[in-house]
Coordinates of C-alpha atoms in Angstrom, one line a residue:
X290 CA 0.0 0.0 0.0
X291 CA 1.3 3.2 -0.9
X292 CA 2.0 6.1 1.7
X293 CA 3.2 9.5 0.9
X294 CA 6.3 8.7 3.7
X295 CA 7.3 5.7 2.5
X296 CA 8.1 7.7 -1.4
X297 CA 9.6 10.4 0.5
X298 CA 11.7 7.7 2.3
X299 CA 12.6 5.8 -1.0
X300 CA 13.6 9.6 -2.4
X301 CA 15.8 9.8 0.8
X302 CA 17.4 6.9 -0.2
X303 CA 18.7 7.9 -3.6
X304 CA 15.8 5.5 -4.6
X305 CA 13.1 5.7 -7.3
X306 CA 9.7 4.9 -6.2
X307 CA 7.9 2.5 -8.7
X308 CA 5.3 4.3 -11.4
X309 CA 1.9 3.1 -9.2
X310 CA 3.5 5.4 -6.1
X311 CA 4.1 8.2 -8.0
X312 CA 0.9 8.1 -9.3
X313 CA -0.7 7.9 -5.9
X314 CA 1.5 11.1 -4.8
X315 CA 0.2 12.8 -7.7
X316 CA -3.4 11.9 -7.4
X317 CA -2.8 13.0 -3.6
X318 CA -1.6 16.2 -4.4
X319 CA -4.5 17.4 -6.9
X320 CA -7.3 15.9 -4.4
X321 CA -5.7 17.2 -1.2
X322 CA -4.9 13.8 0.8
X323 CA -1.0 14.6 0.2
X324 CA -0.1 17.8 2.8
X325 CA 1.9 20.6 1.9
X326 CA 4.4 19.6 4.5
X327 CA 4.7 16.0 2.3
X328 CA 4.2 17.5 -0.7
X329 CA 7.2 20.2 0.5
X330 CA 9.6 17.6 1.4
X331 CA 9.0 15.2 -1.6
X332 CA 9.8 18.8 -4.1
X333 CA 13.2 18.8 -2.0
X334 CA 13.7 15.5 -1.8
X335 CA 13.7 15.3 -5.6
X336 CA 15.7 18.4 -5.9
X337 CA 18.5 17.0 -4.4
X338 CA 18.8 13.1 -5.3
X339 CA 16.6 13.4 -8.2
X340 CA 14.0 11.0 -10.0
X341 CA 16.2 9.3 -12.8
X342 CA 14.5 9.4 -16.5
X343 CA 12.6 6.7 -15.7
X344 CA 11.0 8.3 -12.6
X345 CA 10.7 11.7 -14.3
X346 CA 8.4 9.9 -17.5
X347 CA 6.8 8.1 -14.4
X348 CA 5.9 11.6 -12.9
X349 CA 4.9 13.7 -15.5
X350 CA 2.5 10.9 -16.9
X351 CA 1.3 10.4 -13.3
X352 CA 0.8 14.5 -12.8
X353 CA -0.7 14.6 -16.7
X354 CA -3.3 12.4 -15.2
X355 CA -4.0 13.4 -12.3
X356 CA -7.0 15.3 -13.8
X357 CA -8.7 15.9 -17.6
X358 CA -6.5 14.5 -20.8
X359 CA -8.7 15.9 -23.4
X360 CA -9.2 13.9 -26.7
X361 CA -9.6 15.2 -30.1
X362 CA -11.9 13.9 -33.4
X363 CA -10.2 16.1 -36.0
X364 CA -9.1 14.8 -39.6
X365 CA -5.5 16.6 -38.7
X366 CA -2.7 16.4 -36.0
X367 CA -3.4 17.9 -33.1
X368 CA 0.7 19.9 -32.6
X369 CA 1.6 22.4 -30.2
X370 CA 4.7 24.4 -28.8
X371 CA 6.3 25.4 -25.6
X372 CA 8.9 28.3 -25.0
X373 CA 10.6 28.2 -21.9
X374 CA 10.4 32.0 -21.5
X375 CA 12.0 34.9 -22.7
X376 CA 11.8 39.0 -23.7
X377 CA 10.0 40.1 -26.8
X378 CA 8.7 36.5 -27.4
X379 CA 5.6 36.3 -29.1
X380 CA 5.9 33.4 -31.4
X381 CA 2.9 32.0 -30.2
X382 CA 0.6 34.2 -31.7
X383 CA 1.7 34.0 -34.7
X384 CA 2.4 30.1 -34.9
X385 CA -0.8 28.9 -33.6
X386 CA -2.7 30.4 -36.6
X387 CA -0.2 29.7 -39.3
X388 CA -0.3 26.0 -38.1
X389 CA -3.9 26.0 -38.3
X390 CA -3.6 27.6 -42.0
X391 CA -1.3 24.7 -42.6
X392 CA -3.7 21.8 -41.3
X393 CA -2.8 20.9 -38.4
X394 CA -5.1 21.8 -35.1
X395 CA -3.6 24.1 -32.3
X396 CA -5.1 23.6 -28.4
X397 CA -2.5 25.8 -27.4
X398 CA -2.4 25.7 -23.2
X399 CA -0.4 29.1 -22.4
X400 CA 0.6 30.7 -19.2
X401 CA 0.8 34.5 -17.8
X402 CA 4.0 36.4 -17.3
X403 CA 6.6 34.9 -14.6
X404 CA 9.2 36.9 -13.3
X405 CA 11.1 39.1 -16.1
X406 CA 9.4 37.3 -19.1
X407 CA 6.1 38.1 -20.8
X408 CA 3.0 36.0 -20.3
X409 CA 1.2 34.6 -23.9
X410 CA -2.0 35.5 -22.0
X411 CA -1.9 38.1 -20.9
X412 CA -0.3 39.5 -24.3
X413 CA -4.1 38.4 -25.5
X414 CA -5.6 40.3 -23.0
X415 CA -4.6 43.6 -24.2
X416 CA -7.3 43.0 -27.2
X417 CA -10.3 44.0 -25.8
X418 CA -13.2 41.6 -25.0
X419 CA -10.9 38.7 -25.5
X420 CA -11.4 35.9 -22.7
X421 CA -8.9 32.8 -22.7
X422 CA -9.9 31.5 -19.5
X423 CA -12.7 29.1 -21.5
X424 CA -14.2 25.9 -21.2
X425 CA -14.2 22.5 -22.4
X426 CA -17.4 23.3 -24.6
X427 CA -16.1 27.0 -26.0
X428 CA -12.8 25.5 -26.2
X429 CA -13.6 22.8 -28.7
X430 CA -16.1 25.7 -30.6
X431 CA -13.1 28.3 -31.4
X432 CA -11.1 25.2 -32.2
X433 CA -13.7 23.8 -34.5
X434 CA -14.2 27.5 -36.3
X435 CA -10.5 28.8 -36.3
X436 CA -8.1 25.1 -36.1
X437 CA -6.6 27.2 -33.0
X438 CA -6.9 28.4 -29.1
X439 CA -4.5 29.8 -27.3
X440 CA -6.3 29.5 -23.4
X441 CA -5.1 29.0 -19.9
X442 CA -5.1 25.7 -18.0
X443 CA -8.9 24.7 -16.3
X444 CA -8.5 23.6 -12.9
X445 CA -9.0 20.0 -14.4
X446 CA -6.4 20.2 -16.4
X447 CA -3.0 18.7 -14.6
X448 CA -3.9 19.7 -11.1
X449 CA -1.3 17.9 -9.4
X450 CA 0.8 20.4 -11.1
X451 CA -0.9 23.5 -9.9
X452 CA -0.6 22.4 -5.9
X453 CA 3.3 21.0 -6.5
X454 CA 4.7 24.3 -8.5
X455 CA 3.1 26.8 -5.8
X456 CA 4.6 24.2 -3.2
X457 CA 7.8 24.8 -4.7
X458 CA 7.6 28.4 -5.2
X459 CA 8.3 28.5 -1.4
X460 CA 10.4 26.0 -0.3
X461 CA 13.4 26.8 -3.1
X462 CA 12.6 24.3 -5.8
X463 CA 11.9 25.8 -8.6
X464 CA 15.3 24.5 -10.0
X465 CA 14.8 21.0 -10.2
X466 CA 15.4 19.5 -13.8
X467 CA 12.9 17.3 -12.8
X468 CA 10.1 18.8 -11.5
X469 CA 10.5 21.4 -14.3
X470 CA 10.4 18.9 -16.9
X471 CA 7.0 17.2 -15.2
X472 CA 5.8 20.6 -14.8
X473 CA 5.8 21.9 -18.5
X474 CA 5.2 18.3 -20.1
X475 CA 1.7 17.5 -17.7
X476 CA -0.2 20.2 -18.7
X477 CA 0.9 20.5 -22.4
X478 CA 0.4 16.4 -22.9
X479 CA -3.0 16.6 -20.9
X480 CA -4.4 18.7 -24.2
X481 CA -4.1 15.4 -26.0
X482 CA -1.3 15.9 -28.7
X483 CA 0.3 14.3 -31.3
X484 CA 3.6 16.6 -31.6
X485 CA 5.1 18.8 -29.7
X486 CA 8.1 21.8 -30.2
X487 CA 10.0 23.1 -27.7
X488 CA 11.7 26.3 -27.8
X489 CA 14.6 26.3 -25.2
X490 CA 15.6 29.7 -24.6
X491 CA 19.2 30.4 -23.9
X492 CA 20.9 33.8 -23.0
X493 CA 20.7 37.3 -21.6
X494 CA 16.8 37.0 -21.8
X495 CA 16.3 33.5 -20.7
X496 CA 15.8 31.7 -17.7
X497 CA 18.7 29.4 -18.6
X498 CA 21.7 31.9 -19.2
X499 CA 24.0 28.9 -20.1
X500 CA 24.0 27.1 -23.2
X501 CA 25.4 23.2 -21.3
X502 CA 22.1 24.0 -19.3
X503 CA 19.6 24.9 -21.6
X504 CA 20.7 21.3 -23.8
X505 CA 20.7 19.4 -20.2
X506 CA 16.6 20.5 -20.2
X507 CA 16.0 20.4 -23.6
X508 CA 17.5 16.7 -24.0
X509 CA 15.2 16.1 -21.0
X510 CA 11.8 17.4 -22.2
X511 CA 12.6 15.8 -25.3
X512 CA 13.4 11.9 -23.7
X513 CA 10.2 12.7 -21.1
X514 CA 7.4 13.7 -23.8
X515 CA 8.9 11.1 -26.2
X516 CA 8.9 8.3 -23.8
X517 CA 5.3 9.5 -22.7
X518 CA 3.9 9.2 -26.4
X519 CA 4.0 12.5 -27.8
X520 CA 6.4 12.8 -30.6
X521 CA 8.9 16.1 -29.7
X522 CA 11.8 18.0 -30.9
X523 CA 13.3 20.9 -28.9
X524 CA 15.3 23.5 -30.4
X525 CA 17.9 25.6 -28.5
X526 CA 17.3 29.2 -29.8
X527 CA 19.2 33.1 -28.8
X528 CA 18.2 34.9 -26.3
X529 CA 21.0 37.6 -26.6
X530 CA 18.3 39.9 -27.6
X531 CA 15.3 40.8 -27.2
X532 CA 13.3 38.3 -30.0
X533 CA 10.6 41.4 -31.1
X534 CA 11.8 45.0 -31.3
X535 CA 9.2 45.4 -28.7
X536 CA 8.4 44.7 -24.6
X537 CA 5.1 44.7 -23.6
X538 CA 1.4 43.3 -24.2
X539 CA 0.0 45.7 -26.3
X540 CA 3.0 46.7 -28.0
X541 CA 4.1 43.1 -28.9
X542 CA 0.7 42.5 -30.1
X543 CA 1.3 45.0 -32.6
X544 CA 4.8 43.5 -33.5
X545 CA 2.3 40.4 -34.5
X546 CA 0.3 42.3 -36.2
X547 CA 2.6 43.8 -38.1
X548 CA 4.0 39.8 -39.1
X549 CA 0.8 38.9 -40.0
X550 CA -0.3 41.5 -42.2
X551 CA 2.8 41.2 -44.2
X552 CA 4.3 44.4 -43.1
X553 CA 7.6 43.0 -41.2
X554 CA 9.4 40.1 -41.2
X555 CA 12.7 39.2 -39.4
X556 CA 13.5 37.2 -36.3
X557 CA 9.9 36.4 -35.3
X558 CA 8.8 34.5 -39.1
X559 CA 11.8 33.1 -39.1
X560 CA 11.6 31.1 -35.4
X561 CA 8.0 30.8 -36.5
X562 CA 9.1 28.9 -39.3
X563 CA 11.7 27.1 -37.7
X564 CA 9.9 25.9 -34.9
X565 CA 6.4 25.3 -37.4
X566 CA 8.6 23.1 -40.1
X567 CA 9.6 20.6 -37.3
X568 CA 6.0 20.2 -36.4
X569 CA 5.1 20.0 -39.8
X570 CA 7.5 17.8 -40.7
X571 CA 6.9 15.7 -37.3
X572 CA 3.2 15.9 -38.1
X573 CA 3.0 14.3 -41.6
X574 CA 1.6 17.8 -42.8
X575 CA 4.8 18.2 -44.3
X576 CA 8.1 15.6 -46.5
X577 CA 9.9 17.3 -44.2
X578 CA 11.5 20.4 -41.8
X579 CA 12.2 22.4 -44.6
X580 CA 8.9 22.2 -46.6
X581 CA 7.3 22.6 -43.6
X582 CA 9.4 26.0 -42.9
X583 CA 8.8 27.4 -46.0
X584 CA 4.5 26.2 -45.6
X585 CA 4.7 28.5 -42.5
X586 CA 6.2 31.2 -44.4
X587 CA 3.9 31.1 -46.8
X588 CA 0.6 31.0 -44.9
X589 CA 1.9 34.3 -43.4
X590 CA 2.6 35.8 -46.7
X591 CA -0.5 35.0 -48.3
X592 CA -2.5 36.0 -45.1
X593 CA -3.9 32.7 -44.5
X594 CA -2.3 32.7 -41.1
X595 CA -4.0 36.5 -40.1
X596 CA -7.5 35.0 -41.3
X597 CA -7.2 32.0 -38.6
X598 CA -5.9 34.5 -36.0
X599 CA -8.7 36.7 -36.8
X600 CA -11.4 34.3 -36.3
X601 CA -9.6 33.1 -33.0
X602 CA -9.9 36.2 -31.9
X603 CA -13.7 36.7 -32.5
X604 CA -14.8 33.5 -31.5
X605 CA -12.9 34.1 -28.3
X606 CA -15.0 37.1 -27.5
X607 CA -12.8 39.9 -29.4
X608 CA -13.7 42.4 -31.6
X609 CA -14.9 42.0 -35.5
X610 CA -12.1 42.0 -37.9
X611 CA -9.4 43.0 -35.8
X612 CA -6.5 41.9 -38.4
X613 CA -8.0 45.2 -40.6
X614 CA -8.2 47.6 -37.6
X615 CA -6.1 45.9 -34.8
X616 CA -4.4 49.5 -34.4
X617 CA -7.6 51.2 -32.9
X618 CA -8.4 48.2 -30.8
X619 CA -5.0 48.1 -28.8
X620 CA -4.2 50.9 -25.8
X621 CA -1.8 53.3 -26.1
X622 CA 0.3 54.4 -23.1
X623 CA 0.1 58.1 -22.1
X624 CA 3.4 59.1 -22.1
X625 CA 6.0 58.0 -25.0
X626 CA 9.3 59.0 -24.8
X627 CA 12.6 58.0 -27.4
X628 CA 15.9 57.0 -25.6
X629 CA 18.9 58.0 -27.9
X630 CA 22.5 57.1 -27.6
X631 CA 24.5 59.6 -25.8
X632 CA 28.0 58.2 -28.2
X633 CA 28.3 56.7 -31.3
X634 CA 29.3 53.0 -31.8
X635 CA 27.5 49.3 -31.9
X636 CA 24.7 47.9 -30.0
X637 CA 27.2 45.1 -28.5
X638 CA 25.2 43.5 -25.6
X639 CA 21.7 43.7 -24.4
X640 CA 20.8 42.6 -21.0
X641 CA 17.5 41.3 -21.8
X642 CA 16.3 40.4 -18.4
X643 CA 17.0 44.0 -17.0
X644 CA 14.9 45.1 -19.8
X645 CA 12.0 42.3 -18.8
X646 CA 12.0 43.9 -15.2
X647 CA 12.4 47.3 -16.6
X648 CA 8.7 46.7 -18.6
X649 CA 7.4 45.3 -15.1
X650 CA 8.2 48.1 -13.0
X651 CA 6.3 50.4 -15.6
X652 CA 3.3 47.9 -14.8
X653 CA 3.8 45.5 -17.8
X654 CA 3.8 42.6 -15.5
X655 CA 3.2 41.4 -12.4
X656 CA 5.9 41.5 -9.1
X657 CA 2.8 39.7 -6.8
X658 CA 0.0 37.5 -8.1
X659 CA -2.4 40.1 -7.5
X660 CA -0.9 43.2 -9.4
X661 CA -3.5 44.0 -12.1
X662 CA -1.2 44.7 -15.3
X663 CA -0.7 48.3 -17.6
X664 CA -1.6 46.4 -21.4
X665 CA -0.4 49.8 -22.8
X666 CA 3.3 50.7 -21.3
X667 CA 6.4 48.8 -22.3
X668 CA 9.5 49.0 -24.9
X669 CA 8.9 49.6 -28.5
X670 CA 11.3 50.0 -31.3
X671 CA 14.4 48.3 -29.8
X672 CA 17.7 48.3 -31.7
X673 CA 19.1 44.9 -32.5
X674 CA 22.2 43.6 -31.1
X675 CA 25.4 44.6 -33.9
X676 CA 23.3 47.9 -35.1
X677 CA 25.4 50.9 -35.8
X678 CA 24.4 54.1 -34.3
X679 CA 25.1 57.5 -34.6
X680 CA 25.3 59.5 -31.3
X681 CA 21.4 61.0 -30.8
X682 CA 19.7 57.9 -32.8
X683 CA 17.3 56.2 -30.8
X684 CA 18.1 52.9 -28.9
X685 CA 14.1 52.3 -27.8
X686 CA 10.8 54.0 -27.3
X687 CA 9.5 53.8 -23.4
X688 CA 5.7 53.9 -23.3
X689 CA 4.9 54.7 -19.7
X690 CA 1.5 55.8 -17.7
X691 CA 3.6 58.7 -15.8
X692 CA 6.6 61.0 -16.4
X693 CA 8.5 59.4 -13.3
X694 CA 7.8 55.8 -14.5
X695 CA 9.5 56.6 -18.2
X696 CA 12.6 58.4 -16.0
X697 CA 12.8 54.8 -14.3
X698 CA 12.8 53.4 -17.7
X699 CA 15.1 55.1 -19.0
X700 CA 17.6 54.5 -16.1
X701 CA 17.0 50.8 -16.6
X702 CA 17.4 50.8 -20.8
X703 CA 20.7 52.9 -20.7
X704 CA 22.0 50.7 -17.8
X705 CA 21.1 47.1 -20.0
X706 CA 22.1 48.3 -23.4
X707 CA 26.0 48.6 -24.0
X708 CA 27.0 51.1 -26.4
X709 CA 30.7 49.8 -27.9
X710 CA 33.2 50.9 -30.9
X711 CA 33.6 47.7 -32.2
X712 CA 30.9 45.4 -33.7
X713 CA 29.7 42.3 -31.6
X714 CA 29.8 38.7 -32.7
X715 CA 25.9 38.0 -32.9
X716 CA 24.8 34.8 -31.9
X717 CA 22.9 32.2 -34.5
X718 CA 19.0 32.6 -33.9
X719 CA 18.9 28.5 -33.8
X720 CA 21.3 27.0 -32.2
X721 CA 20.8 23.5 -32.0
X722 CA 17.8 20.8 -32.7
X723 CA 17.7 18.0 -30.5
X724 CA 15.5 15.3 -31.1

């Protein structure tokens, strides 16, 4: 008979308790039977002596379902992708749709901002009358009408999850290869997939600032989600830089805008692509990563891609073609104020995260759950690492609610971006694919 002591015990040990105990643990967690003070000391016991890849496949499928797996009758995969955080990064918007456009089905389950990185969610809330909190029943009607969702989680879906990542939130485990891995993979696998991508951030921007790090979790997403039946491939990509020119919900809703209506390309298609042709490919939408690259470039171009996202957006409660007006939908931040370069030279580093915390002290994020977020104030118009500037050329646009708050800003933006007389090396956008 299984006991939440004896598994902490066997985790103690150095030991791996069998797949039916971890299943009890996480079935004890979402229904309350498992205390926090258990629950606490099994997150640190695994944080230290760690579960092995065969408990970590064990767990995640255990904590995947330890509530609602949803099922899909579609006559194409059902794909998704995961980033593991970063600045400027609003892929998501623009992948879900051109997967859709491509044939594939998109259940996309996102999160809100965490620390210095934006929140896919709460990027969508800046369109007015948009709700992504939906359910089962409205969920399978926007997917139905536009091939693509982008909600957050019900509290069916993975709750073991929910209980164990606010249990480690305040006992220092956050860290734990592990419990990260069974954290991500249980609530994307519970939406029922066939493929997944996973976009490993690495860099100034990125939760995982070294590269030997970010392929340690990468090669372990991609041996958990495999092992668990869903068919994945991770790529390692920059996070030097800022991925948009811009920081901040509104404002990188515009940046997507901007994608999809054909008026900008750069970094953001080209991950898109990158990260769509493996699904593609992985999917049998596509012969193979390239063909499906170039697919996702194309149903950008030909504005495919901004149809689905428009109908998304509708069916999710937003306003009537928003892809033709989407300018006069978003807020605009009272005060806007350009930051030039005092001296001539190169853009040679960016420090992404100081500008991530820089777009949450103007009230672009959230320093405690309960902080109700600014959609309108953020970064615009960021210069790219290696760009040449003359001295009084812009480095950024602040968009701030107050005087004092864009005077913060600016602080912060000359402090994170170094101005030098000789040109950077610039890191590869993709760094490495791994499975």
């Amino acid at each position: 008979m299984n006991d939440a002591r004896s598994i902490i015990a066997k985790l103690r040990q150095r030991q791996t308790p069998p797949r039916d105990a971890l299943a009890w643990f996480a079935q004890g967690l979402a229904d309350g039977s498992v205390t926090d003070a258990q629950a606490g000391a099994f997150a640190m016991a695994v944080c230290l002596n760690g579960l092995g890849d065969v408990g970590r496949v064990a767990l995640t499928i255990a904590m995947r379902d330890s509530g609602q797996v949803l099922e899909w009758d579609v006559d194409g995969p059902v794909l998704d992708k995961h980033s593991t955080g970063g600045v400027g990064d609003c892929v998501s918007l623009i992948l879900a749709p051109a997967l859709a456009a491509c044939g594939a089905y998109v259940p996309m389950i996102s999160g809100r901002g965490l620390g210095h990185t934006g929140g896919t969610l709460d990027k969508l809330d800046a369109i007015p009358g948009v709700s992504t909190q939906l359910s089962e029943r409205r969920l399978r009607d926007v997917m139905a009408r536009a091939g693509c969702a982008i909600v957050g989680a019900t509290a069916t879906v993975a709750p073991a999850d929910k209980r164990l990542y606010a249990i480690r939130d305040v006992t220092a485990t956050v860290e734990s290869m592990d419990l990260i891995t069974a954290s991500i993979l249980s609530k994307k696998l519970a939406a029922g997939l066939d493929g997944l991508v996973l976009d490993v951030k690495v860099g100034s921007g990125a939760f995982m600032k070294d590269a030997g790090d970010a392929r340690a979790l990468a090669d372990a997403l991609v041996k958990t989600a495999n092992a668990a039946g869903c068919k994945t491939t991770a790529l390692i990509t920059d996070m030097s830089q800022p991925l948009a020119p811009a920081l901040g919900n509104a404002l990188e809703v515009a940046e997507v805008m901007q994608v999809l209506t054909g008026a900008v390309k750069g970094p953001l298609v080209d991950i898109s692509a990158a990260l769509g042709g493996v699904l593609l490919a992985n999917g049998g939408l596509a012969k193979d990563v390239q063909s499906g690259a170039d697919a996702i470039v194309a149903a950008i171009a030909d504005g495919r891609a901004a149809e689905r996202f428009a109908t998304m957006i509708t069916a999710m409660g937003g306003p009537m073609q928003f892809t033709q007006n989407w300018s006069r939908f978003l807020p605009e931040a009272t005060v806007i104020r350009e930051i030039t370069a005092r001296e001539p030279g190169y853009v040679s580093a960016i420090d992404g995260e100081a500008l991530g915390l820089a777009v949450v002290d103007l009230g672009g994020g959230r320093k405690v759950e309960s902080d109700v977020i600014n959609p309108s104030v953020g970064l615009s118009d960021v210069q790219r690492l290696g760009t040449k500037l003359s001295k009084g050329e812009p480095l950024c646009v602040v968009h701030a609610a107050r005087p004092v708050d864009a005077d913060r800003a600016e602080a912060a933006v000359r402090a994170a971006i170094t101005i030098d007389a000789k040109p950077p090396a610039v890191p590869d956008l993709i760094a490495e694919r791994i499975g």
